[in-house]
Amino acid sequence: MKILVVGAGAIGGYFGGRLLEKGQDVTFLVREGRKQALEKTGLQIESINGNAKLVPRLITINDSGETFDLILLSTKSYHLAQAIEDIRPFVNNETTILPLLNGIAHLDQLIEAFGEDAVIGGLCFIETTLDDQGKILQKSPSHQLIYGERSGERTPRIEKVRDVFNGANASFELSTQITQEMWHKYLFITTLSGITSLMESPIGPIMELDTGRHTVESFLEELAAIMRKMGAPIQETITTDLANKISSLPYNMKSSMQRDLEKSLPLEADHLQGYLLQHANGMAVPILETIYTKLRIYEKNN
């Protein structure tokens, strides 16, 4: 399969790099500045799971003329509209699009742009960043990418994707319940990002206080109630499961949203917390309203 990875940043660069390392036909769609930098340094991965220095094939939006079988999309939600326009020239009627964004709202945007059949489900669990030289740094064991047909079917195309992913030095996992898994991660990441950003604290000090733990548990229940009202296929025990998962996180763990807030960077508040608030429709969700208000005030001031 011809694979196009949109961007060569911390997530796309890592998983695309692992596929390239395996010997797959991978091309990276990048900005001109990143292209020039990578042409000098190569795509470098420094990871607890194994280092790699690769020579990637690079194109920019000015290099249209070919299409791809599979497109990996891991942009931030506030860059999605532009990313959709950037990849249009590289999409044909058989192209499969695998988004790795947090949340759910991006699915509707991608389906509207490319059609119901083009978009499969996906998510990832990985802590990774770029250093000042553009090297990809990945320091924790987890490097998991989960994907599957949103219908749960084992279609011929998803089996082809599985064959391409198998054997790469990362945990590529085919799921027949990808839609449920995306909603579960949405609940997890929206809670963790919202609480740590509101409290301006890593998760450990929050969870060691009875009031902090109660706030996390109540927030999970608020969000789950909205999701159930929306018809989301979440498990009955998911709020308890995620409360336990959050309790087991490293003491100094910060969400990426909290880190972005500390650096005065853009946030995904509308895509995560805001999307659910829009669907609350009169439900009592005081914690969600408080968190969203804080994030919106931050965005107005930055």
PDB file of N, CA and C in Angstrom, residues 49-85:
ATOM      1  N   ASN A  49      11.881   2.220  23.020  1.00  0.00           N
ATOM      2  CA  ASN A  49      11.564   1.019  22.253  1.00  0.00           C
ATOM      3  C   ASN A  49      12.517   0.780  21.079  1.00  0.00           C
ATOM      4  N   GLY A  50      13.553   1.602  20.991  1.00  0.00           N
ATOM      5  CA  GLY A  50      14.526   1.426  19.916  1.00  0.00           C
ATOM      6  C   GLY A  50      14.677   2.687  19.090  1.00  0.00           C
ATOM      7  N   ASN A  51      15.922   3.085  18.832  1.00  0.00           N
ATOM      8  CA  ASN A  51      16.193   4.288  18.048  1.00  0.00           C
ATOM      9  C   ASN A  51      16.166   3.976  16.554  1.00  0.00           C
ATOM     10  N   ALA A  52      15.950   5.022  15.754  1.00  0.00           N
ATOM     11  CA  ALA A  52      15.971   4.867  14.304  1.00  0.00           C
ATOM     12  C   ALA A  52      16.371   6.187  13.666  1.00  0.00           C
ATOM     13  N   LYS A  53      17.138   6.089  12.594  1.00  0.00           N
ATOM     14  CA  LYS A  53      17.435   7.246  11.761  1.00  0.00           C
ATOM     15  C   LYS A  53      17.119   6.860  10.336  1.00  0.00           C
ATOM     16  N   LEU A  54      16.163   7.554   9.746  1.00  0.00           N
ATOM     17  CA  LEU A  54      15.581   7.149   8.475  1.00  0.00           C
ATOM     18  C   LEU A  54      15.692   8.259   7.444  1.00  0.00           C
ATOM     19  N   VAL A  55      15.665   7.862   6.187  1.00  0.00           N
ATOM     20  CA  VAL A  55      15.656   8.822   5.072  1.00  0.00           C
ATOM     21  C   VAL A  55      14.257   8.771   4.451  1.00  0.00           C
ATOM     22  N   PRO A  56      13.369   9.690   4.840  1.00  0.00           N
ATOM     23  CA  PRO A  56      11.983   9.617   4.390  1.00  0.00           C
ATOM     24  C   PRO A  56      11.775  10.255   3.024  1.00  0.00           C
ATOM     25  N   ARG A  57      10.758   9.788   2.326  1.00  0.00           N
ATOM     26  CA  ARG A  57      10.293  10.474   1.121  1.00  0.00           C
ATOM     27  C   ARG A  57       9.379  11.601   1.566  1.00  0.00           C
ATOM     28  N   LEU A  58       9.637  12.819   1.097  1.00  0.00           N
ATOM     29  CA  LEU A  58       8.927  14.013   1.555  1.00  0.00           C
ATOM     30  C   LEU A  58       8.273  14.725   0.380  1.00  0.00           C
ATOM     31  N   ILE A  59       7.031  15.167   0.586  1.00  0.00           N
ATOM     32  CA  ILE A  59       6.363  16.018  -0.390  1.00  0.00           C
ATOM     33  C   ILE A  59       5.690  17.170   0.338  1.00  0.00           C
ATOM     34  N   THR A  60       5.353  18.212  -0.407  1.00  0.00           N
ATOM     35  CA  THR A  60       4.578  19.335   0.116  1.00  0.00           C
ATOM     36  C   THR A  60       3.271  19.427  -0.660  1.00  0.00           C
ATOM     37  N   ILE A  61       2.418  20.352  -0.256  1.00  0.00           N
ATOM     38  CA  ILE A  61       1.132  20.486  -0.937  1.00  0.00           C
ATOM     39  C   ILE A  61       1.297  20.924  -2.382  1.00  0.00           C
ATOM     40  N   ASN A  62       2.461  21.391  -2.769  1.00  0.00           N
ATOM     41  CA  ASN A  62       2.717  21.781  -4.150  1.00  0.00           C
ATOM     42  C   ASN A  62       3.106  20.607  -5.035  1.00  0.00           C
ATOM     43  N   ASP A  63       3.261  19.422  -4.412  1.00  0.00           N
ATOM     44  CA  ASP A  63       3.707  18.247  -5.159  1.00  0.00           C
ATOM     45  C   ASP A  63       2.559  17.296  -5.465  1.00  0.00           C
ATOM     46  N   SER A  64       1.389  17.833  -5.790  1.00  0.00           N
ATOM     47  CA  SER A  64       0.232  16.990  -6.090  1.00  0.00           C
ATOM     48  C   SER A  64       0.445  16.283  -7.426  1.00  0.00           C
ATOM     49  N   GLY A  65      -0.367  15.267  -7.680  1.00  0.00           N
ATOM     50  CA  GLY A  65      -0.233  14.526  -8.921  1.00  0.00           C
ATOM     51  C   GLY A  65      -0.308  13.032  -8.719  1.00  0.00           C
ATOM     52  N   GLU A  66      -0.180  12.582  -7.463  1.00  0.00           N
ATOM     53  CA  GLU A  66      -0.325  11.167  -7.158  1.00  0.00           C
ATOM     54  C   GLU A  66      -1.305  11.008  -6.014  1.00  0.00           C
ATOM     55  N   THR A  67      -1.909   9.836  -5.945  1.00  0.00           N
ATOM     56  CA  THR A  67      -2.830   9.548  -4.851  1.00  0.00           C
ATOM     57  C   THR A  67      -2.308   8.364  -4.049  1.00  0.00           C
ATOM     58  N   PHE A  68      -2.920   8.156  -2.883  1.00  0.00           N
ATOM     59  CA  PHE A  68      -2.410   7.163  -1.938  1.00  0.00           C
ATOM     60  C   PHE A  68      -3.524   6.221  -1.502  1.00  0.00           C
ATOM     61  N   ASP A  69      -3.109   5.034  -1.067  1.00  0.00           N
ATOM     62  CA  ASP A  69      -4.068   4.024  -0.622  1.00  0.00           C
ATOM     63  C   ASP A  69      -4.526   4.263   0.812  1.00  0.00           C
ATOM     64  N   LEU A  70      -3.603   4.757   1.648  1.00  0.00           N
ATOM     65  CA  LEU A  70      -3.886   4.949   3.069  1.00  0.00           C
ATOM     66  C   LEU A  70      -3.277   6.266   3.520  1.00  0.00           C
ATOM     67  N   ILE A  71      -4.075   7.076   4.236  1.00  0.00           N
ATOM     68  CA  ILE A  71      -3.589   8.352   4.759  1.00  0.00           C
ATOM     69  C   ILE A  71      -3.733   8.337   6.272  1.00  0.00           C
ATOM     70  N   LEU A  72      -2.612   8.552   6.977  1.00  0.00           N
ATOM     71  CA  LEU A  72      -2.608   8.680   8.438  1.00  0.00           C
ATOM     72  C   LEU A  72      -2.648  10.157   8.797  1.00  0.00           C
ATOM     73  N   LEU A  73      -3.640  10.516   9.612  1.00  0.00           N
ATOM     74  CA  LEU A  73      -3.885  11.916   9.934  1.00  0.00           C
ATOM     75  C   LEU A  73      -3.851  12.085  11.448  1.00  0.00           C
ATOM     76  N   SER A  74      -2.877  12.853  11.949  1.00  0.00           N
ATOM     77  CA  SER A  74      -2.741  13.019  13.408  1.00  0.00           C
ATOM     78  C   SER A  74      -2.634  14.484  13.808  1.00  0.00           C
ATOM     79  N   THR A  75      -3.212  15.358  13.020  1.00  0.00           N
ATOM     80  CA  THR A  75      -3.145  16.792  13.300  1.00  0.00           C
ATOM     81  C   THR A  75      -3.961  17.158  14.531  1.00  0.00           C
ATOM     82  N   LYS A  76      -3.702  18.318  15.095  1.00  0.00           N
ATOM     83  CA  LYS A  76      -4.574  18.866  16.128  1.00  0.00           C
ATOM     84  C   LYS A  76      -5.915  19.256  15.502  1.00  0.00           C
ATOM     85  N   SER A  77      -6.961  19.257  16.310  1.00  0.00           N
ATOM     86  CA  SER A  77      -8.302  19.518  15.779  1.00  0.00           C
ATOM     87  C   SER A  77      -8.421  20.891  15.145  1.00  0.00           C
ATOM     88  N   TYR A  78      -7.696  21.889  15.695  1.00  0.00           N
ATOM     89  CA  TYR A  78      -7.803  23.235  15.149  1.00  0.00           C
ATOM     90  C   TYR A  78      -7.049  23.393  13.824  1.00  0.00           C
ATOM     91  N   HIS A  79      -6.321  22.362  13.415  1.00  0.00           N
ATOM     92  CA  HIS A  79      -5.667  22.354  12.107  1.00  0.00           C
ATOM     93  C   HIS A  79      -6.383  21.429  11.123  1.00  0.00           C
ATOM     94  N   LEU A  80      -7.481  20.802  11.555  1.00  0.00           N
ATOM     95  CA  LEU A  80      -8.113  19.780  10.732  1.00  0.00           C
ATOM     96  C   LEU A  80      -8.674  20.337   9.431  1.00  0.00           C
ATOM     97  N   ALA A  81      -9.356  21.471   9.486  1.00  0.00           N
ATOM     98  CA  ALA A  81      -9.966  22.026   8.271  1.00  0.00           C
ATOM     99  C   ALA A  81      -8.910  22.254   7.193  1.00  0.00           C
ATOM    100  N   GLN A  82      -7.757  22.798   7.584  1.00  0.00           N
ATOM    101  CA  GLN A  82      -6.690  23.019   6.614  1.00  0.00           C
ATOM    102  C   GLN A  82      -6.098  21.699   6.138  1.00  0.00           C
ATOM    103  N   ALA A  83      -5.970  20.740   7.049  1.00  0.00           N
ATOM    104  CA  ALA A  83      -5.422  19.440   6.668  1.00  0.00           C
ATOM    105  C   ALA A  83      -6.313  18.748   5.645  1.00  0.00           C
ATOM    106  N   ILE A  84      -7.616  18.884   5.797  1.00  0.00           N
ATOM    107  CA  ILE A  84      -8.548  18.295   4.831  1.00  0.00           C
ATOM    108  C   ILE A  84      -8.296  18.863   3.434  1.00  0.00           C
ATOM    109  N   GLU A  85      -8.140  20.169   3.360  1.00  0.00           N
ATOM    110  CA  GLU A  85      -7.871  20.778   2.059  1.00  0.00           C
ATOM    111  C   GLU A  85      -6.508  20.364   1.529  1.00  0.00           C
TER     112      GLU A  85
END
